[in-house]
Short mmCIF file of C-alpha atoms and ligand atoms in Angstrom, two decimals:
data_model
loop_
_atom_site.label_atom_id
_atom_site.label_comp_id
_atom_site.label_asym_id
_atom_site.label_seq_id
_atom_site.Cartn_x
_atom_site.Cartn_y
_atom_site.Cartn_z
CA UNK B 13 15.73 253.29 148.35
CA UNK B 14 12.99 255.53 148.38
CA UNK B 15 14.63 258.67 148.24
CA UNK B 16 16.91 257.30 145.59
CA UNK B 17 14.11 257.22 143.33
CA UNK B 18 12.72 260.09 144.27
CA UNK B 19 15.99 262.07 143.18
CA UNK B 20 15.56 259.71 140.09
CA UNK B 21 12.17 260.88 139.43
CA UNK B 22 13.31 264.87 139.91
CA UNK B 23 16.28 264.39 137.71
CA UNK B 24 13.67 262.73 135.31
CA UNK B 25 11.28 265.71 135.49
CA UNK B 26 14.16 268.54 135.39
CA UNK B 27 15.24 266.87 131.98
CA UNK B 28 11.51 266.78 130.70
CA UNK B 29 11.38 270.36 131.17
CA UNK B 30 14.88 271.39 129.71
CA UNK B 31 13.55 269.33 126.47
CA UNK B 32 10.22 270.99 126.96
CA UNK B 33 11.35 274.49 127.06
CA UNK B 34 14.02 273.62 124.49
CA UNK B 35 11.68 272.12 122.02
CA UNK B 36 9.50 275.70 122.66
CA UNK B 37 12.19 277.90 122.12
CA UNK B 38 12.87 276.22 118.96
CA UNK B 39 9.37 276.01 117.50
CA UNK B 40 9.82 279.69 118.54
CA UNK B 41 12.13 280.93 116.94
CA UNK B 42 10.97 279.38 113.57
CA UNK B 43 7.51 280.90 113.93
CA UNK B 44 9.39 283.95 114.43
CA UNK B 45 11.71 284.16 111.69
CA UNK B 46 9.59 282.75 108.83
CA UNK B 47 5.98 282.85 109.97
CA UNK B 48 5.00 286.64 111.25
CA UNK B 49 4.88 289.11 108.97
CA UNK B 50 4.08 291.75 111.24
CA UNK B 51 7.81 291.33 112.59
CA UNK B 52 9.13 291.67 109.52
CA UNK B 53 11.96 295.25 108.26
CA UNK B 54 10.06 297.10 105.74
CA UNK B 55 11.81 298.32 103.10
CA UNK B 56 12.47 301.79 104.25
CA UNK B 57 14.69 299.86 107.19
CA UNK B 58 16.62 298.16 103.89
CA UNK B 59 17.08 301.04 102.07
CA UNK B 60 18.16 303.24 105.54
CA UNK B 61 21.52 301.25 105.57
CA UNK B 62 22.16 303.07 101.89
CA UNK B 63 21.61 303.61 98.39
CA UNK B 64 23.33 301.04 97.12
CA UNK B 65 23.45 296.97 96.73
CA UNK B 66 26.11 294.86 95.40
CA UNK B 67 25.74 291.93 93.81
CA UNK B 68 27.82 288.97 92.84
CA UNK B 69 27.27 286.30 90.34
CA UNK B 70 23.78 288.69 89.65
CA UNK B 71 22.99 287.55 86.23
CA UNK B 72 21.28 284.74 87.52
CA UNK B 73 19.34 281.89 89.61
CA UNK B 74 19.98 283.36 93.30
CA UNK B 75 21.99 286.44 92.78
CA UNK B 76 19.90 287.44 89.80
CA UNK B 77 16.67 287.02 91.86
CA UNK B 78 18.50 288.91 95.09
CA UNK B 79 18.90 291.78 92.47
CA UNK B 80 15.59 292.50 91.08
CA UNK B 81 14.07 292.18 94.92
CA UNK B 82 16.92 294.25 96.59
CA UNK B 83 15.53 297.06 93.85
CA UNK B 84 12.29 296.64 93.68
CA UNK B 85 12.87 297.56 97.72
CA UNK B 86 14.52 300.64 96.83
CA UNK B 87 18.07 300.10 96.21
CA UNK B 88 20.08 300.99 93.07
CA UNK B 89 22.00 297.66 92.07
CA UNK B 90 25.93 296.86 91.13
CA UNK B 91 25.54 293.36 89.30
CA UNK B 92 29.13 291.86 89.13
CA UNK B 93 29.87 288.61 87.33
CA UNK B 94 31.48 287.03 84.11
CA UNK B 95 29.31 288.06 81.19
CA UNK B 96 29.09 291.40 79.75
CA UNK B 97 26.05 290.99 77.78
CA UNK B 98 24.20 288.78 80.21
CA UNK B 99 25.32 291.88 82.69
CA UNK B 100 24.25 294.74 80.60
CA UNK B 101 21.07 292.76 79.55
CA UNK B 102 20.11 291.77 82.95
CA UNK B 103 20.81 295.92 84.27
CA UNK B 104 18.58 296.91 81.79
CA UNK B 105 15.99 294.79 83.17
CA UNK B 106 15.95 295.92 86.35
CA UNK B 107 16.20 299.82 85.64
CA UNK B 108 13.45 298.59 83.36
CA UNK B 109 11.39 296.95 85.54
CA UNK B 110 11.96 298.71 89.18
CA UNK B 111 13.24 301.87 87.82
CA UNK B 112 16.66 301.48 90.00
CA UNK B 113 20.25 302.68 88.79
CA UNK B 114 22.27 300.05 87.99
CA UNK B 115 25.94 300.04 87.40
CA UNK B 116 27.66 296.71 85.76
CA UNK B 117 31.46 295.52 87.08
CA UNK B 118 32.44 292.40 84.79
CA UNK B 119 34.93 289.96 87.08
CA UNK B 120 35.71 286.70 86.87
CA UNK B 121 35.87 285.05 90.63
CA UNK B 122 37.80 282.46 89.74
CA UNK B 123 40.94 284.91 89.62
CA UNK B 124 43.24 285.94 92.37
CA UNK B 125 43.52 288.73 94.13
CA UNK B 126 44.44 290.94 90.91
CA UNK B 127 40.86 291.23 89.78
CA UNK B 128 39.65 293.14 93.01
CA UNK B 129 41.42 296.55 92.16
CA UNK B 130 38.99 297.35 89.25
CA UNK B 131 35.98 296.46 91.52
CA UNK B 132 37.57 298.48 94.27
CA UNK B 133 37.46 301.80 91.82
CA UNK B 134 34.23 300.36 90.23
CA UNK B 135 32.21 300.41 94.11
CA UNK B 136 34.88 303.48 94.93
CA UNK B 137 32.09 306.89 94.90
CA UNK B 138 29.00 304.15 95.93
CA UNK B 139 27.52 304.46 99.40
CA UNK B 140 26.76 300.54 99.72
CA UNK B 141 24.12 298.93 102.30
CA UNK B 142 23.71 295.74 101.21
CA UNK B 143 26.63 293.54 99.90
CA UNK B 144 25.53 289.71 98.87
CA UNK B 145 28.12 287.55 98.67
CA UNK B 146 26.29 285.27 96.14
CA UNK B 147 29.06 283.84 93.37
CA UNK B 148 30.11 279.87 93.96
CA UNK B 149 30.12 276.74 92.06
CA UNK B 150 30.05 273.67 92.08
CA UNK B 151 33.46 271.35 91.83
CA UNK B 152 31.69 269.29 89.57
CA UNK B 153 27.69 269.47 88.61
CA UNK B 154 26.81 266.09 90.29
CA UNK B 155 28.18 263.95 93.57
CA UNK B 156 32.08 262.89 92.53
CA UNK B 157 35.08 262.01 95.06
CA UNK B 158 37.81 264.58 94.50
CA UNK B 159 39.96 262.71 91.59
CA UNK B 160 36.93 262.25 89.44
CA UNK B 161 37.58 264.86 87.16
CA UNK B 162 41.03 265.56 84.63
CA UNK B 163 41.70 268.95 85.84
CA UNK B 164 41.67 268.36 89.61
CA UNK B 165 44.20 271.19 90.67
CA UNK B 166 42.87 274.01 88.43
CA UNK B 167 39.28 273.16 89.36
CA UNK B 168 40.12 273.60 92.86
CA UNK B 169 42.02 276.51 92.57
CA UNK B 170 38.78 278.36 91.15
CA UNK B 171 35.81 276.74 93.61
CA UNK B 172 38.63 278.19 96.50
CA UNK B 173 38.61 281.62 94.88
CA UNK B 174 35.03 281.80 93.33
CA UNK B 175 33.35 280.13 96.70
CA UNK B 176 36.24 281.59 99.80
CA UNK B 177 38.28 284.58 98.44
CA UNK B 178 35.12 286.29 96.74
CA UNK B 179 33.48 286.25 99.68
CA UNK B 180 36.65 287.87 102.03
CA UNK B 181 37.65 290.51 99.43
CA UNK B 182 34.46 291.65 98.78
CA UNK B 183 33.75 291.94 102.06
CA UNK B 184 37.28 293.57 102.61
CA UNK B 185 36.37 296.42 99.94
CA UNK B 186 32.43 297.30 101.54
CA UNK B 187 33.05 297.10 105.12
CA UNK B 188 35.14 300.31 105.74
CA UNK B 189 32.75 302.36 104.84
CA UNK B 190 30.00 300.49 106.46
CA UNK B 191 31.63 300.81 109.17
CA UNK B 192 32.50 304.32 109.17
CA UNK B 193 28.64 305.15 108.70
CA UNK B 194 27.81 302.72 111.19
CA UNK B 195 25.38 300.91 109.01
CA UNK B 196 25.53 298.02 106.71
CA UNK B 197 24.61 294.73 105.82
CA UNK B 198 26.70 291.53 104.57
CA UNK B 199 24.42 288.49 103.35
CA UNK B 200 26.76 285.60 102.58
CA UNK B 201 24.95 283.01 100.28
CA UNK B 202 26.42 280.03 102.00
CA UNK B 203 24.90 276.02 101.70
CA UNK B 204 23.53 273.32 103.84
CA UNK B 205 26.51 271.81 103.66
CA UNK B 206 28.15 274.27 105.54
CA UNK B 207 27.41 272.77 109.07
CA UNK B 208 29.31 269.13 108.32
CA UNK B 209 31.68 267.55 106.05
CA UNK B 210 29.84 266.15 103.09
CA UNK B 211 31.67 263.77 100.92
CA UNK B 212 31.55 263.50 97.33
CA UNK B 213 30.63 267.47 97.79
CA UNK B 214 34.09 267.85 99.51
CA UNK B 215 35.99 270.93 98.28
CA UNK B 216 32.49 272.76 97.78
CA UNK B 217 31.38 272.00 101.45
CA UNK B 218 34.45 273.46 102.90
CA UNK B 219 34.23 276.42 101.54
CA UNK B 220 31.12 277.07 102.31
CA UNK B 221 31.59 276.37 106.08
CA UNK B 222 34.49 278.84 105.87
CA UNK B 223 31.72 280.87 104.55
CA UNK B 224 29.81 280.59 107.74
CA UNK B 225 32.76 280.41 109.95
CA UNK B 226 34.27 283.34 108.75
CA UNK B 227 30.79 285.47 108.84
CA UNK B 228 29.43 284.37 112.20
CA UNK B 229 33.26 285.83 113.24
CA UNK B 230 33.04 289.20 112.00
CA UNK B 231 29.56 289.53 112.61
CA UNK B 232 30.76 289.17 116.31
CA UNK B 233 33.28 291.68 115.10
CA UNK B 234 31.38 294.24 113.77
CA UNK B 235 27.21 294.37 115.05
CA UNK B 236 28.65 296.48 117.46
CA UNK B 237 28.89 298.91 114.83
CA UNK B 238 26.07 298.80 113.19
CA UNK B 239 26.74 295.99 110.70
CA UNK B 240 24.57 292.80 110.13
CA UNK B 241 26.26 289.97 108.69
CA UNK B 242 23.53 287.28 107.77
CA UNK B 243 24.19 283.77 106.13
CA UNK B 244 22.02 282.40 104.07
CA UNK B 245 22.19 278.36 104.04
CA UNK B 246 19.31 277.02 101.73
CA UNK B 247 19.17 273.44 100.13
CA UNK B 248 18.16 273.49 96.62
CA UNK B 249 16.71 275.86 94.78
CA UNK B 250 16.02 275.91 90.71
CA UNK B 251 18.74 277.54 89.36
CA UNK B 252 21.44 276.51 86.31
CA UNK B 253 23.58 274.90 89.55
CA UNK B 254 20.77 272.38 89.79
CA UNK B 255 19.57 271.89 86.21
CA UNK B 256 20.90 268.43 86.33
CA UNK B 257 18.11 267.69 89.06
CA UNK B 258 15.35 265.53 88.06
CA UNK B 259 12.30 266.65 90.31
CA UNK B 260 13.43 270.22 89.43
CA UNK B 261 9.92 271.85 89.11
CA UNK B 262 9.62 270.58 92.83
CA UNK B 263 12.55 273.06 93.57
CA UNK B 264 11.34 276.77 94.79
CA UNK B 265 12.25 279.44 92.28
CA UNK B 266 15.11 281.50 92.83
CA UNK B 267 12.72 284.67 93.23
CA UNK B 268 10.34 282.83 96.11
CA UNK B 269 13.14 281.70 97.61
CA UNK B 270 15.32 285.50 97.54
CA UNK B 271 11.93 287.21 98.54
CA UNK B 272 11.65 285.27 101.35
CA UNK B 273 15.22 285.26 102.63
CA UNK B 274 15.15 289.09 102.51
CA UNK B 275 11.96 288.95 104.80
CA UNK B 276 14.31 287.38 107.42
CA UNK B 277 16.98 290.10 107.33
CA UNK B 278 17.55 291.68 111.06
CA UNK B 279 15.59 288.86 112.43
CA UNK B 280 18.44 286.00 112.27
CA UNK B 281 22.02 285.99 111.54
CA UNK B 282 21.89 282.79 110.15
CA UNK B 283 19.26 281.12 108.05
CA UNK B 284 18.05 278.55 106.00
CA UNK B 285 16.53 281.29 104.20
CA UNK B 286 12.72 280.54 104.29
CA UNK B 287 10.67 277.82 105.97
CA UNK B 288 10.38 275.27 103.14
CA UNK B 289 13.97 275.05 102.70
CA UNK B 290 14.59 275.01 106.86
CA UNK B 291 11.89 271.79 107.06
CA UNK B 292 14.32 270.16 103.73
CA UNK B 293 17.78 270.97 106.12
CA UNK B 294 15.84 269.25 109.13
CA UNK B 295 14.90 266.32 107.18
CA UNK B 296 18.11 265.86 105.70
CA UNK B 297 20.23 265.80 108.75
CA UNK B 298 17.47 263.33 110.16
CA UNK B 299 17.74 260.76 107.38
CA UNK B 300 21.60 260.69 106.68
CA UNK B 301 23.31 262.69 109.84
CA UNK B 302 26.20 263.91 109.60
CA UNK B 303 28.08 260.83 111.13
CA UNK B 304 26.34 258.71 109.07
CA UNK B 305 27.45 260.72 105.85
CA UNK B 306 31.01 260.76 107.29
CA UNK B 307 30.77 256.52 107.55
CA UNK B 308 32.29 254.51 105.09
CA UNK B 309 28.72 253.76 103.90
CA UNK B 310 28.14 257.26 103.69
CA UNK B 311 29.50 258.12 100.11
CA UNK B 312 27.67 255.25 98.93
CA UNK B 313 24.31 255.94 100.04
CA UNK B 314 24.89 259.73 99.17
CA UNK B 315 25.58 258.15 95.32
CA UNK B 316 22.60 256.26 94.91
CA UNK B 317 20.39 259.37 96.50
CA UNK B 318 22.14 261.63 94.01
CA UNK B 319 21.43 258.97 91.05
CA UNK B 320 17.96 258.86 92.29
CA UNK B 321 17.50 262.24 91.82
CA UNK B 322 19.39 263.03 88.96
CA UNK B 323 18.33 263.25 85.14
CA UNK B 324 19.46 260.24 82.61
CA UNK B 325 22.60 261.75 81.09
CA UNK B 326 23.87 260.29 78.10
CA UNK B 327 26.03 257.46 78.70
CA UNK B 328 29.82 258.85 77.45
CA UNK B 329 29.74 262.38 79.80
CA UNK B 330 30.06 259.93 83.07
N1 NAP G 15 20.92 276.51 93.63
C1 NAP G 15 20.98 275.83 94.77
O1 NAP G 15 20.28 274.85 94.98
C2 NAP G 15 21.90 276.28 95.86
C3 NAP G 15 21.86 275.62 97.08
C4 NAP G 15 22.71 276.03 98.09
C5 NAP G 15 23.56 277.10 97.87
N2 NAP G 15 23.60 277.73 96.66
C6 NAP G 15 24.52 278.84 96.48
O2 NAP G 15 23.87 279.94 95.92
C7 NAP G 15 24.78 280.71 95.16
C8 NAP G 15 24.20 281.03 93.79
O3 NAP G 15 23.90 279.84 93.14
P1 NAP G 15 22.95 279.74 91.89
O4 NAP G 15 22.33 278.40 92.01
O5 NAP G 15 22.09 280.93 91.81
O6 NAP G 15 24.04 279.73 90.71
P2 NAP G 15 23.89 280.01 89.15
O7 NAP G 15 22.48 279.97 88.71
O8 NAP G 15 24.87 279.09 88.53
O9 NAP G 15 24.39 281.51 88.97
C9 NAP G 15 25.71 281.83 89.06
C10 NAP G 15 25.91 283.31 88.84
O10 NAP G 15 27.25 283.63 89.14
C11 NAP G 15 27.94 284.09 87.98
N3 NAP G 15 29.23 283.44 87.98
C12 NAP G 15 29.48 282.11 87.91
N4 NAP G 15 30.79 281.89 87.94
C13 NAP G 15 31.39 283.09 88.06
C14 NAP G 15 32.74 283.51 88.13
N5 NAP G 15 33.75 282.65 88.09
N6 NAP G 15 32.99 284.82 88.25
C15 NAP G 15 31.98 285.72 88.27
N7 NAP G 15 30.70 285.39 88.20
C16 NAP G 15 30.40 284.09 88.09
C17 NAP G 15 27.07 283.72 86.79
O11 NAP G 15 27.15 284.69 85.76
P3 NAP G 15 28.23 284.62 84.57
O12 NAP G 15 28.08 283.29 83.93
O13 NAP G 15 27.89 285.77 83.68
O14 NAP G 15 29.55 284.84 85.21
C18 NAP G 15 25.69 283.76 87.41
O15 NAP G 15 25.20 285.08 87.43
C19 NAP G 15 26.07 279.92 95.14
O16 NAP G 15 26.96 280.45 96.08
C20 NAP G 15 25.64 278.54 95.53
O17 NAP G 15 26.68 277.85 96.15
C21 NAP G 15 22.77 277.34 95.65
C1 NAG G 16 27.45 285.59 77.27
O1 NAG G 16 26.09 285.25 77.36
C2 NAG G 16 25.43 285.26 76.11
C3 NAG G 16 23.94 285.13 76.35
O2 NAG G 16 23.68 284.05 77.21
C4 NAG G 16 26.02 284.19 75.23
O3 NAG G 16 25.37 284.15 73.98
C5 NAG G 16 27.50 284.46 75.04
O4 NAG G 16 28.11 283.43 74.34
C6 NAG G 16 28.19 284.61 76.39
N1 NAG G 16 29.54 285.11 76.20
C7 NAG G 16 30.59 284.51 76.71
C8 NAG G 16 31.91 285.15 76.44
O5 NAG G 16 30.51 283.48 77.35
C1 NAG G 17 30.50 286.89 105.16
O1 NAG G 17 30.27 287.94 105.99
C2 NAG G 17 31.34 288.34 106.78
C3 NAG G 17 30.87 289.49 107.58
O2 NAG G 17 31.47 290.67 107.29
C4 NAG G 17 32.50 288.71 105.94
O3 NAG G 17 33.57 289.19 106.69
C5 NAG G 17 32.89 287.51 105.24
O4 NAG G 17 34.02 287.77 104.44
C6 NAG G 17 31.78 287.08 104.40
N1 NAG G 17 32.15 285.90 103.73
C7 NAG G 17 32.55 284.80 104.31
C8 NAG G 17 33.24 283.84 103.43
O5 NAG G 17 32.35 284.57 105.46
C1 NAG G 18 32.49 276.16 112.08
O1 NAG G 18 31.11 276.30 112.29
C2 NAG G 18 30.45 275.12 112.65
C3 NAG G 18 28.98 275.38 112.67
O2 NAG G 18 28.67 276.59 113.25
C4 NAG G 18 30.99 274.62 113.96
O3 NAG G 18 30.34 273.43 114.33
C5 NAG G 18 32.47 274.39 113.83
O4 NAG G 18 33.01 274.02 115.04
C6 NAG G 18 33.16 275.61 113.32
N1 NAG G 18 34.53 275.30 113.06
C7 NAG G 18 35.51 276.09 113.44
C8 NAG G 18 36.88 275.65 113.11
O5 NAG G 18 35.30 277.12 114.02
#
């Protein structure tokens, strides 16, 4: 009896310590990532993986914000997205304001694989260090279940190749010659809801955990040789994705939130991106966990939330 509970009572204080030195490591880590500045790459260390930066979906919220920081750290910028004029306007800006080159690629994501040979010959002559994988939207700009819109198959067809096949060609075109100089970085804008299923956010959710997946795997892949593949997972940031938000001036900008996710670069392959939006991923996978979501209450809790938080919109668009 008495040794029985003895082996209890060291089984007891073994787990104590696992959760102890767990708990630590975790704490840890955070400190680490988003709390020390003295840990911190400079910008010479940015700008020693090359001259270059690309881009995508640049013109604005995240990528936009990503581009004015990445050159205002030294780097000359390729912006790639729809627009012409939003492109050419937003390249003036930042050879206006950092006093970068710029160089503007207009692509539409949504395409197939035809629209990668003209930004294979526009990168072609560019030595690139950083590539951000930033273009994705939304399958529909609030919380829907998948047959809650007219133009179901066309819609997915371009969250697949805006969110998925951007993000693998792109890659496909920069990392040769990464790899050939031994030196490179891959930042793949990703989404909390890449680490479970998330209904009513379905079609976007998966491809953003192939987004993860995919760059955790050729991180593995390639660090060996000098690349750095870091996702970026944040939660909601004010952008034109979340302008249907209510509480939107809660929301960090886009330029807090790119400054600070650059800070973390070399110290984490995978991130929230800064603390704030780590503490909002933590909270939300404590209130409505991923099982929970998954229930058949789920959906319907996720609704009211999202009505909750979302402005009044006239009564015919819904
Ligand atoms: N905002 C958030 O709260 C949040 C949270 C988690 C993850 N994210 C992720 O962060 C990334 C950026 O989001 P954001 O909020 O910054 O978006 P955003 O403000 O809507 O900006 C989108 C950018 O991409 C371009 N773009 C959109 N569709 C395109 C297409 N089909 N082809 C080429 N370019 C296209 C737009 O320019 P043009 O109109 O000129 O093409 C614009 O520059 C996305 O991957 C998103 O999933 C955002
Ligand atoms: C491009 O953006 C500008 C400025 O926002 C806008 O006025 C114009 O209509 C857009 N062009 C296209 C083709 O969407
Ligand atoms: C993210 O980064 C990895 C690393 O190279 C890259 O291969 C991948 O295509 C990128 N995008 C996705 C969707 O993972
Ligand atoms: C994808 O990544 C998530 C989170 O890292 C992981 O839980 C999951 O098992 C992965 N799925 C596959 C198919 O690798």
């Amino acid at each position: 009896m008495e040794s029985e509970w003895d082996s209890l009572s060291a089984l007891g204080a073994v787990t104590a310590v696992c959760l102890l030195l767990w708990a630590t490591w975790g704490v840890g880590c955070t400190v680490y990532v988003y709390l020390l500045p003295p840990v911190r790459r400079g910008a010479p260390w940015l700008r020693a993986h090359g001259a270059w930066a690309v881009v995508t979906g640049a013109t604005s919220g995240i990528g936009k914000a990503y581009a004015h920081e990445l050159a205002r750290r030294g780097l000359n910028v390729v912006l790639i997205s729809r627009n012409l004029s939003k492109l050419e306007h937003e390249a003036k800006e930042i050879e206006r304001l950092h006093g970068r080159v710029t160089r503007v690629i207009q692509a539409d994501f949504t395409g197939g694989l035809e629209i990668y040979a003209a930004i294979r010959t526009g990168l072609r002559d560019l030595e690139i260090g950083v590539l951000v994988n930033n273009v994705g939207m939304l399958y529909e700009n609030t919380l829907v279940r998948l047959l809650d819109r007219e133009d179901v198959a066309k819609r997915l067809s371009d969250v697949i190749n805006c969110n998925i096949m951007s993000v693998a060609q792109m890659t496909a075109i920069v990392l040769p010659q990464m790899v050939s100089r031994r030196k490179g970085i891959i930042i793949n804008i990703s989404s909390f809801t890449d680490k479970k299923p998330c209904p009513l956010l379905s079609a976007y959710a998966a491809s953003k955990a192939f987004v993860r997946n995919f760059s955790q795997a050729v991180g593995a892949e390639y660090c060996s040789q000098g690349v750095i593949v870091q996702t970026v997972s944040p939660f909601m940031i004010e952008s034109s994705l979340t302008k249907d938000v209510k509480y939107r001036t809660l929301l960090l900008s886009s330029e807090d939130f790119a400054r600070q996710a650059l800070d973390t670069l070399g110290l984490t392959s995978q991130t929230a991106g800064c603390f704030h939006q780590a503490v909002l991923n933590a909270l939300l996978a404590l209130l409505l966990p991923g099982w929970f979501r998954l229930s058949r209450w789920g959906p319907k809790c996720l609704l009211l939330l999202s009505n909750a938080m979302a402005k009044a919109k006239p009564a015919h668009k819904r």
